[in-house]
Every structure is written in structure tokens, then in C-alpha cells.
PDB file of C-alpha atoms in Angstrom:
ATOM      1  CA  MET A 804       0.714   5.641 -39.062  1.00 79.00           C
ATOM      2  CA  ILE A 805       3.100   4.130 -38.683  1.00 92.00           C
ATOM      3  CA  GLN A 806       5.108   0.928 -40.451  1.00 94.00           C
ATOM      4  CA  ILE A 807       7.696  -1.524 -39.403  1.00 95.00           C
ATOM      5  CA  ILE A 808       9.019  -2.801 -42.742  1.00 96.00           C
ATOM      6  CA  ASP A 809      11.404  -6.130 -42.079  1.00 96.00           C
ATOM      7  CA  LEU A 810      13.504  -4.313 -39.330  1.00 96.00           C
ATOM      8  CA  TYR A 811      17.110  -6.166 -38.503  1.00 96.00           C
ATOM      9  CA  LYS A 812      18.881  -4.684 -35.715  1.00 95.00           C
ATOM     10  CA  SER A 813      22.950  -5.939 -34.459  1.00 95.00           C
ATOM     11  CA  PHE A 814      24.704  -5.387 -31.079  1.00 94.00           C
ATOM     12  CA  SER A 815      28.335  -7.512 -31.482  1.00 91.00           C
ATOM     13  CA  GLY A 816      27.093  -9.647 -34.138  1.00 88.00           C
ATOM     14  CA  GLN A 817      23.894 -11.497 -31.477  1.00 91.00           C
ATOM     15  CA  MET A 818      20.092 -10.821 -33.560  1.00 94.00           C
ATOM     16  CA  VAL A 819      17.935  -8.552 -31.834  1.00 94.00           C
ATOM     17  CA  LEU A 820      15.540  -7.859 -34.258  1.00 95.00           C
ATOM     18  CA  ASP A 821      15.144 -10.212 -37.369  1.00 94.00           C
ATOM     19  CA  GLY A 822      13.388  -9.023 -40.083  1.00 95.00           C
ATOM     20  CA  ILE A 823       9.959  -6.838 -38.083  1.00 95.00           C
ATOM     21  CA  ASN A 824       6.780  -6.479 -39.964  1.00 96.00           C
ATOM     22  CA  LEU A 825       4.137  -4.476 -37.703  1.00 96.00           C
ATOM     23  CA  THR A 826       1.479  -1.495 -38.776  1.00 95.00           C
ATOM     24  CA  ILE A 827       0.665   0.012 -35.603  1.00 95.00           C
ATOM     25  CA  PRO A 828      -2.768   2.030 -37.461  1.00 94.00           C
ATOM     26  CA  THR A 829      -3.707   6.583 -36.298  1.00 94.00           C
ATOM     27  CA  GLY A 830      -5.241   7.093 -33.144  1.00 94.00           C
ATOM     28  CA  ARG A 831      -5.081   3.306 -31.525  1.00 95.00           C
ATOM     29  CA  ILE A 832      -3.120   1.401 -28.517  1.00 95.00           C
ATOM     30  CA  THR A 833      -0.712  -0.899 -29.128  1.00 96.00           C
ATOM     31  CA  VAL A 834       0.912  -3.061 -27.299  1.00 95.00           C
ATOM     32  CA  ILE A 835       3.413  -4.700 -27.538  1.00 95.00           C
ATOM     33  CA  ILE A 836       4.479  -7.559 -25.060  1.00 93.00           C
ATOM     34  CA  GLY A 837       7.060 -10.347 -24.724  1.00 90.00           C
ATOM     35  CA  LYS A 838       9.428 -11.943 -22.389  1.00 87.00           C
ATOM     36  CA  SER A 839      12.599  -9.703 -20.724  1.00 82.00           C
ATOM     37  CA  GLY A 840      15.488  -9.298 -23.667  1.00 81.00           C
ATOM     38  CA  GLU A 841      13.275 -10.553 -26.226  1.00 85.00           C
ATOM     39  CA  GLY A 842      13.957  -6.622 -27.940  1.00 88.00           C
ATOM     40  CA  LYS A 843      10.826  -4.286 -27.239  1.00 90.00           C
ATOM     41  CA  SER A 844      13.382  -1.131 -25.489  1.00 87.00           C
ATOM     42  CA  VAL A 845      15.554  -1.141 -29.020  1.00 92.00           C
ATOM     43  CA  LEU A 846      12.789  -1.165 -30.999  1.00 93.00           C
ATOM     44  CA  LEU A 847      10.613   2.176 -28.969  1.00 90.00           C
ATOM     45  CA  LYS A 848      14.607   3.354 -29.499  1.00 90.00           C
ATOM     46  CA  HIS A 849      14.120   2.807 -33.586  1.00 91.00           C
ATOM     47  CA  LEU A 850      10.645   4.282 -33.034  1.00 89.00           C
ATOM     48  CA  ILE A 851      12.724   7.519 -31.244  1.00 86.00           C
ATOM     49  CA  GLY A 852      15.499   8.234 -33.762  1.00 83.00           C
ATOM     50  CA  LEU A 853      17.815   6.538 -31.245  1.00 86.00           C
ATOM     51  CA  LEU A 854      18.470   3.384 -32.806  1.00 90.00           C
ATOM     52  CA  LYS A 855      19.640   2.908 -36.313  1.00 91.00           C
ATOM     53  CA  PRO A 856      18.112  -0.045 -38.512  1.00 93.00           C
ATOM     54  CA  ASP A 857      21.247  -1.845 -39.792  1.00 94.00           C
ATOM     55  CA  ARG A 858      18.868  -2.496 -42.518  1.00 94.00           C
ATOM     56  CA  GLY A 859      14.837  -2.266 -42.706  1.00 95.00           C
ATOM     57  CA  ARG A 860      12.678   0.901 -43.040  1.00 94.00           C
ATOM     58  CA  ILE A 861      10.472   2.720 -41.141  1.00 93.00           C
ATOM     59  CA  LEU A 862       7.741   4.329 -42.085  1.00 93.00           C
ATOM     60  CA  VAL A 863       5.559   7.095 -40.574  1.00 88.00           C
ATOM     61  CA  ASP A 864       3.213   8.842 -42.562  1.00 85.00           C
ATOM     62  CA  GLU A 865       5.408   7.157 -45.725  1.00 86.00           C
ATOM     63  CA  VAL A 866       8.154   8.987 -44.556  1.00 88.00           C
ATOM     64  CA  ASP A 867      11.232   6.166 -43.336  1.00 91.00           C
ATOM     65  CA  ILE A 868      12.633   7.597 -40.675  1.00 89.00           C
ATOM     66  CA  ALA A 869      15.441   5.643 -40.460  1.00 85.00           C
ATOM     67  CA  THR A 870      16.679   8.072 -42.932  1.00 87.00           C
ATOM     68  CA  LEU A 871      16.421  11.094 -41.222  1.00 84.00           C
ATOM     69  CA  ARG A 872      19.209  13.467 -40.243  1.00 85.00           C
ATOM     70  CA  GLY A 873      19.664  16.947 -38.465  1.00 86.00           C
ATOM     71  CA  ARG A 874      16.751  18.888 -38.491  1.00 86.00           C
ATOM     72  CA  ARG A 875      14.020  16.270 -40.444  1.00 87.00           C
ATOM     73  CA  LEU A 876      14.921  13.765 -37.628  1.00 83.00           C
ATOM     74  CA  ARG A 877      14.300  17.328 -34.791  1.00 82.00           C
ATOM     75  CA  ASP A 878      11.453  18.169 -36.340  1.00 83.00           C
ATOM     76  CA  PHE A 879       9.819  14.397 -36.785  1.00 84.00           C
ATOM     77  CA  LYS A 880      10.645  14.260 -33.348  1.00 82.00           C
ATOM     78  CA  GLU A 881       8.472  17.681 -31.767  1.00 81.00           C
ATOM     79  CA  HIS A 882       5.576  15.414 -33.631  1.00 85.00           C
ATOM     80  CA  LEU A 883       6.353  12.844 -30.760  1.00 88.00           C
ATOM     81  CA  ALA A 884       7.373  12.013 -27.060  1.00 89.00           C
ATOM     82  CA  MET A 885       8.830   9.132 -24.944  1.00 87.00           C
ATOM     83  CA  LEU A 886       7.452   7.466 -21.752  1.00 87.00           C
ATOM     84  CA  PHE A 887      10.377   6.085 -20.061  1.00 80.00           C
ATOM     85  CA  GLN A 888       9.856   3.180 -17.912  1.00 73.00           C
ATOM     86  CA  GLU A 889      11.768   4.993 -14.805  1.00 69.00           C
ATOM     87  CA  GLY A 890      10.153   8.543 -16.074  1.00 66.00           C
ATOM     88  CA  ALA A 891      13.729   9.841 -16.049  1.00 84.00           C
ATOM     89  CA  LEU A 892      12.494  13.246 -14.417  1.00 89.00           C
ATOM     90  CA  PHE A 893      15.610  15.654 -13.616  1.00 90.00           C
ATOM     91  CA  ASP A 894      15.806  15.331  -9.860  1.00 91.00           C
ATOM     92  CA  SER A 895      17.131  19.301 -10.090  1.00 93.00           C
ATOM     93  CA  LEU A 896      14.268  20.194 -11.041  1.00 94.00           C
ATOM     94  CA  ASN A 897      10.299  20.557  -9.123  1.00 95.00           C
ATOM     95  CA  VAL A 898       7.209  18.722 -10.027  1.00 95.00           C
ATOM     96  CA  PHE A 899       6.353  22.659 -12.213  1.00 95.00           C
ATOM     97  CA  GLU A 900       9.833  22.494 -13.897  1.00 95.00           C
ATOM     98  CA  ASN A 901       9.733  19.179 -15.368  1.00 95.00           C
ATOM     99  CA  ILE A 902       6.642  19.019 -17.120  1.00 94.00           C
ATOM    100  CA  ALA A 903       7.075  22.703 -18.247  1.00 94.00           C
ATOM    101  CA  PHE A 904      10.702  21.576 -19.244  1.00 93.00           C
ATOM    102  CA  PRO A 905       9.309  20.750 -22.738  1.00 90.00           C
ATOM    103  CA  LEU A 906       7.388  23.894 -23.278  1.00 91.00           C
ATOM    104  CA  ARG A 907      10.313  26.155 -22.065  1.00 92.00           C
ATOM    105  CA  GLU A 908      12.613  24.731 -24.091  1.00 87.00           C
ATOM    106  CA  LYS A 909      10.993  24.475 -27.919  1.00 85.00           C
ATOM    107  CA  THR A 910       8.378  26.640 -27.429  1.00 86.00           C
ATOM    108  CA  HIS A 911       8.439  31.147 -27.088  1.00 90.00           C
ATOM    109  CA  LEU A 912       4.595  30.367 -24.350  1.00 92.00           C
ATOM    110  CA  PRO A 913       4.329  33.589 -21.820  1.00 94.00           C
ATOM    111  CA  ASP A 914       5.365  32.172 -18.188  1.00 94.00           C
ATOM    112  CA  ALA A 915       1.483  32.677 -17.647  1.00 95.00           C
ATOM    113  CA  GLU A 916      -0.007  30.079 -21.010  1.00 95.00           C
ATOM    114  CA  ILE A 917       2.739  27.950 -19.647  1.00 94.00           C
ATOM    115  CA  ALA A 918       1.244  27.886 -16.660  1.00 95.00           C
ATOM    116  CA  ARG A 919      -2.190  27.377 -18.015  1.00 94.00           C
ATOM    117  CA  ARG A 920      -0.908  23.891 -19.714  1.00 93.00           C
ATOM    118  CA  VAL A 921       0.741  22.637 -16.560  1.00 94.00           C
ATOM    119  CA  ARG A 922      -1.728  22.433 -13.662  1.00 92.00           C
ATOM    120  CA  LEU A 923      -4.258  21.917 -16.114  1.00 91.00           C
ATOM    121  CA  ARG A 924      -1.525  18.284 -17.094  1.00 91.00           C
ATOM    122  CA  LEU A 925      -1.814  17.771 -13.743  1.00 92.00           C
ATOM    123  CA  GLU A 926      -4.877  17.536 -12.460  1.00 90.00           C
ATOM    124  CA  GLN A 927      -5.182  15.635 -15.505  1.00 88.00           C
ATOM    125  CA  MET A 928      -3.276  13.135 -13.206  1.00 88.00           C
ATOM    126  CA  HIS A 929      -5.508  13.712 -11.189  1.00 86.00           C
ATOM    127  CA  LEU A 930      -2.766  15.534  -8.893  1.00 87.00           C
ATOM    128  CA  ARG A 931      -2.652  18.454  -6.184  1.00 81.00           C
ATOM    129  CA  SER A 932      -1.085  21.669  -6.833  1.00 80.00           C
ATOM    130  CA  GLU A 933       0.927  21.458  -4.403  1.00 82.00           C
ATOM    131  CA  VAL A 934       2.876  18.448  -5.424  1.00 89.00           C
ATOM    132  CA  GLU A 935       4.196  21.955  -7.898  1.00 92.00           C
ATOM    133  CA  THR A 936       7.212  22.572  -5.364  1.00 93.00           C
ATOM    134  CA  LYS A 937       7.841  18.427  -4.399  1.00 94.00           C
ATOM    135  CA  PHE A 938      10.669  17.195  -6.282  1.00 95.00           C
ATOM    136  CA  PRO A 939      11.600  13.488  -7.619  1.00 91.00           C
ATOM    137  CA  ASP A 940      12.768  11.973  -4.641  1.00 90.00           C
ATOM    138  CA  GLU A 941       9.612  13.280  -2.531  1.00 92.00           C
ATOM    139  CA  LEU A 942       6.769  11.082  -4.815  1.00 89.00           C
ATOM    140  CA  SER A 943       6.035   7.930  -4.728  1.00 87.00           C
ATOM    141  CA  GLY A 944       6.077   5.923  -7.687  1.00 84.00           C
ATOM    142  CA  GLY A 945       3.271   6.729  -8.948  1.00 84.00           C
ATOM    143  CA  MET A 946       3.172   9.739  -8.462  1.00 89.00           C
ATOM    144  CA  LYS A 947       6.565  10.317 -10.968  1.00 90.00           C
ATOM    145  CA  LYS A 948       4.633   7.900 -12.978  1.00 88.00           C
ATOM    146  CA  ARG A 949       1.885  10.304 -13.524  1.00 89.00           C
ATOM    147  CA  VAL A 950       4.234  13.249 -13.895  1.00 93.00           C
ATOM    148  CA  ALA A 951       5.802  11.723 -16.650  1.00 91.00           C
ATOM    149  CA  LEU A 952       2.938  11.006 -18.090  1.00 90.00           C
ATOM    150  CA  ALA A 953       1.821  14.584 -17.938  1.00 92.00           C
ATOM    151  CA  ARG A 954       5.719  15.953 -19.892  1.00 92.00           C
ATOM    152  CA  ALA A 955       5.648  13.571 -22.453  1.00 90.00           C
ATOM    153  CA  MET A 956       1.559  15.137 -23.264  1.00 89.00           C
ATOM    154  CA  ILE A 957       2.781  18.584 -22.685  1.00 91.00           C
ATOM    155  CA  GLN A 958       2.946  19.153 -26.483  1.00 87.00           C
ATOM    156  CA  GLU A 959      -0.038  17.508 -27.350  1.00 88.00           C
ATOM    157  CA  PRO A 960       2.172  14.895 -29.802  1.00 90.00           C
ATOM    158  CA  GLU A 961       0.696  12.833 -32.591  1.00 92.00           C
ATOM    159  CA  ILE A 962       2.572   9.521 -31.109  1.00 92.00           C
ATOM    160  CA  ILE A 963       3.747   8.139 -27.952  1.00 92.00           C
ATOM    161  CA  LEU A 964       6.202   5.439 -26.870  1.00 93.00           C
ATOM    162  CA  PHE A 965       5.494   3.488 -23.535  1.00 92.00           C
ATOM    163  CA  ASP A 966       8.692   2.171 -22.297  1.00 89.00           C
ATOM    164  CA  GLU A 967       7.050  -0.411 -19.530  1.00 86.00           C
ATOM    165  CA  PRO A 968       5.596   2.819 -17.747  1.00 85.00           C
ATOM    166  CA  VAL A 969       4.227   0.421 -14.865  1.00 83.00           C
ATOM    167  CA  THR A 970       7.557  -1.204 -13.930  1.00 80.00           C
ATOM    168  CA  GLY A 971       7.632  -0.505  -9.967  1.00 78.00           C
ATOM    169  CA  LEU A 972       4.024   0.361  -9.313  1.00 80.00           C
ATOM    170  CA  ASP A 973       1.333  -1.765  -6.815  1.00 82.00           C
ATOM    171  CA  PRO A 974      -1.454  -3.566  -8.774  1.00 83.00           C
ATOM    172  CA  PRO A 975      -4.152  -0.843  -7.977  1.00 84.00           C
ATOM    173  CA  MET A 976      -1.235   2.214  -8.397  1.00 83.00           C
ATOM    174  CA  ILE A 977      -0.876   0.436 -12.326  1.00 86.00           C
ATOM    175  CA  ASN A 978      -4.997   0.141 -12.899  1.00 87.00           C
ATOM    176  CA  THR A 979      -4.476   3.761 -11.856  1.00 87.00           C
ATOM    177  CA  VAL A 980      -1.527   4.537 -14.370  1.00 86.00           C
ATOM    178  CA  PHE A 981      -3.198   1.875 -17.130  1.00 89.00           C
ATOM    179  CA  HIS A 982      -6.741   4.138 -17.136  1.00 89.00           C
ATOM    180  CA  LEU A 983      -5.038   6.918 -17.259  1.00 88.00           C
ATOM    181  CA  ILE A 984      -3.205   6.254 -20.046  1.00 90.00           C
ATOM    182  CA  GLU A 985      -6.458   4.635 -21.662  1.00 91.00           C
ATOM    183  CA  LYS A 986      -8.094   8.233 -20.598  1.00 90.00           C
ATOM    184  CA  THR A 987      -5.944  10.708 -22.182  1.00 89.00           C
ATOM    185  CA  HIS A 988      -6.010   8.294 -25.348  1.00 92.00           C
ATOM    186  CA  ARG A 989      -9.770   8.772 -25.404  1.00 90.00           C
ATOM    187  CA  GLU A 990      -9.500  12.027 -24.960  1.00 87.00           C
ATOM    188  CA  SER A 991      -6.579  13.755 -27.570  1.00 88.00           C
ATOM    189  CA  GLY A 992      -6.829  10.847 -29.935  1.00 90.00           C
ATOM    190  CA  TYR A 993      -2.605   9.921 -29.962  1.00 92.00           C
ATOM    191  CA  THR A 994      -0.815   7.168 -31.302  1.00 94.00           C
ATOM    192  CA  ALA A 995       0.483   5.209 -28.547  1.00 94.00           C
ATOM    193  CA  LEU A 996       2.992   2.671 -28.615  1.00 95.00           C
ATOM    194  CA  LEU A 997       3.320   0.123 -25.359  1.00 93.00           C
ATOM    195  CA  VAL A 998       5.652  -1.936 -24.856  1.00 91.00           C
ATOM    196  CA  ASP A 999       4.892  -3.761 -21.368  1.00 85.00           C
ATOM    197  CA  HIS A1000       4.458  -7.696 -19.708  1.00 75.00           C
ATOM    198  CA  ASP A1001       1.723  -6.957 -17.278  1.00 74.00           C
ATOM    199  CA  ILE A1002      -0.821  -9.215 -18.292  1.00 77.00           C
ATOM    200  CA  PRO A1003      -3.646  -9.661 -18.907  1.00 79.00           C
ATOM    201  CA  GLU A1004      -4.051  -5.427 -16.925  1.00 82.00           C
ATOM    202  CA  VAL A1005      -2.729  -4.079 -20.406  1.00 86.00           C
ATOM    203  CA  PHE A1006      -4.791  -6.328 -22.349  1.00 90.00           C
ATOM    204  CA  THR A1007      -8.202  -3.600 -21.137  1.00 90.00           C
ATOM    205  CA  ILE A1008      -6.234  -1.043 -22.415  1.00 92.00           C
ATOM    206  CA  ALA A1009      -5.669  -2.746 -26.215  1.00 94.00           C
ATOM    207  CA  ASP A1010      -6.315  -2.525 -29.006  1.00 95.00           C
ATOM    208  CA  GLN A1011      -3.947  -4.410 -30.423  1.00 96.00           C
ATOM    209  CA  VAL A1012      -1.494  -6.453 -28.823  1.00 96.00           C
ATOM    210  CA  ALA A1013       1.719  -7.730 -31.212  1.00 96.00           C
ATOM    211  CA  MET A1014       4.369 -10.618 -29.289  1.00 94.00           C
ATOM    212  CA  LEU A1015       7.718 -10.448 -29.677  1.00 94.00           C
ATOM    213  CA  HIS A1016       9.903 -13.379 -29.643  1.00 92.00           C
ATOM    214  CA  ARG A1017      13.245 -14.466 -31.231  1.00 91.00           C
ATOM    215  CA  GLY A1018      12.995 -10.806 -32.431  1.00 92.00           C
ATOM    216  CA  ARG A1019      10.265 -11.790 -34.984  1.00 93.00           C
ATOM    217  CA  ILE A1020       6.444 -10.590 -34.396  1.00 95.00           C
ATOM    218  CA  VAL A1021       4.859 -14.327 -33.880  1.00 94.00           C
ATOM    219  CA  ALA A1022       1.579 -13.334 -33.856  1.00 95.00           C
ATOM    220  CA  CYS A1023      -1.261 -10.239 -34.056  1.00 96.00           C
ATOM    221  CA  GLY A1024      -4.470  -8.843 -33.045  1.00 95.00           C
ATOM    222  CA  THR A1025      -7.009  -8.169 -31.490  1.00 96.00           C
ATOM    223  CA  PRO A1026      -6.654  -8.954 -27.275  1.00 94.00           C
ATOM    224  CA  GLU A1027      -9.269 -11.064 -27.425  1.00 95.00           C
ATOM    225  CA  GLU A1028      -7.760 -12.789 -31.160  1.00 95.00           C
ATOM    226  CA  ILE A1029      -4.067 -13.298 -29.075  1.00 94.00           C
ATOM    227  CA  GLN A1030      -5.801 -14.565 -25.510  1.00 92.00           C
ATOM    228  CA  ALA A1031      -7.094 -17.736 -27.983  1.00 93.00           C
ATOM    229  CA  CYS A1032      -4.486 -17.588 -30.986  1.00 92.00           C
ATOM    230  CA  PRO A1033      -3.234 -21.586 -30.492  1.00 92.00           C
ATOM    231  CA  ASP A1034       0.608 -20.982 -31.496  1.00 91.00           C
ATOM    232  CA  PRO A1035       1.896 -22.710 -28.134  1.00 90.00           C
ATOM    233  CA  VAL A1036       4.891 -20.150 -27.390  1.00 90.00           C
ATOM    234  CA  VAL A1037       1.822 -17.238 -27.135  1.00 91.00           C
ATOM    235  CA  GLN A1038      -0.139 -19.709 -25.482  1.00 90.00           C
ATOM    236  CA  SER A1039       3.170 -20.677 -22.664  1.00 88.00           C
ATOM    237  CA  PHE A1040       3.828 -16.634 -22.605  1.00 89.00           C
ATOM    238  CA  LEU A1041       0.305 -16.135 -21.479  1.00 88.00           C
ATOM    239  CA  LYS A1042       0.008 -18.415 -18.571  1.00 81.00           C
ATOM    240  CA  GLY A1043       3.557 -17.925 -17.072  1.00 74.00           C
ATOM    241  CA  ALA A1044       2.595 -14.029 -16.617  1.00 58.00           C
ATOM    242  CA  ILE A1045      -0.996 -15.024 -15.109  1.00 46.00           C
ATOM    243  CA  ASP A1046       0.575 -17.540 -13.046  1.00 46.00           C
ATOM    244  CA  LEU A1047       3.252 -14.707 -11.823  1.00 40.00           C
ATOM    245  CA  LEU A1048       1.076 -12.537 -10.669  1.00 39.00           C
ATOM    246  CA  GLU A1049      -1.089 -14.739  -8.563  1.00 39.00           C
ATOM    247  CA  GLU A1050       1.878 -16.344  -7.019  1.00 39.00           C
TER     248      GLU A1050
END
């Protein structure tokens, strides 16, 4: 579904993406790993159209989204959703209103149908009905992540981008969120691109893993292939991530 070809991006003369090449298969979960500051979130912002590359192409169904403007870009975004690192819930809206927001902004569905879809997503995220009226500041970190995932899925997008979806969560909730991502992916079949560094937990849901280092993809393969990769940069990162987890 997505092909990233010779993608370059710099800020104030500092190269962040230095010729990224990556194919993201349709209907699969691709995970990008790498140290902080390597450009993982910058790459996601290119895929959602928030940033334009200095040069290179991003092909989605053979259309270069880097060239899209105005209505064509808005139409493309209708097929895509993003789960931001902190959830990005609206503080002034309760849970029900947060999840319903995309439907009210972008569709003409009757209120009864919007309510049905919101409650279906809440049930899918194992959230009780009494959560509907709570505001974000009344929710735990794990609940915020699940509400944000429900909102991301409410329009049944073809592509979902996840920017470190389990940041700040304790180990049991990390496993819960990854399980929900895997479950909703299995049920809906969307194409997922997930940026994360929670090793090895994230490998349990990945079909493909790519490692970003100094602005380039230095390794790409199945979780098993990445774990067996002889590249010292890859092995150093994996060992460091696991050692940190065990401390």
C-alpha cells in the first residue's frame, strides 16, 4: 500500500531523514524501531501530510501524496487516522464526544447512528458505558490510550499510524494496548505503521520491523529476522532496549 522512496528531510541544515526507502505491505503491521531523535515521528508526519519532504516520494496506492494539495490532500486523509503519542484527546470534551468528534465533523450521520458506533468502539476497547461522560483528566493513562484508539478507528480508516502508543504506561497496560491493536487490526484489516521502542513486546504484534538509524533504514524484515540480524547497530539497540527493560 505504501512505498517510501529516497525520502530526504532536513531542518536548519541538519539532516533528519537521509534517503529513506521502505515498503509498507497492505493489511499488515509494520513497526519502526530506533533510538529517540532518529526521525521516527518526523517520518510519520510526512505520511499524514503534516510535513513535505525536501525530495523523494511517498506513494500510497501509486499516488505520490507529497504532491497533493487542497481537496486532494483532504480526500486522502479521509482514509487515514493517527494515534498520537499522548492521545491528543480534547480536554473540553467528554469521552463520548471525543470519539464521536470525527463523525460529527466529517459525516451527516444521524445522532442515533453516531451513538451506536461510539458505543460499539467503547465495547471493543473494553471500556464500560459509565466512561462515556468522563473527561480526559479523569482517565488513567491506559484508558486515555484506549479512548484515543477508539476515536482513531471510528471512521474505519484503511491506514492507521501509531506514534509510540504505549509511552508512559506500566508493563501490564503496555501488553493490553498492544493486544487491542492486534485485535482491532485482525478484525478490521487496516494497514498499520507503528513507531515504538518497547522491545521485545512490540515484536509480538509486528509482521514487519524496520530499524531507523541516522536517517536511514539499516535493517528490515520479520521480527525473527531482525532479532537474528548480524548488524552491530541493530544488535546494540536490541540489547540496550532489553537491558533497560530489565533494570
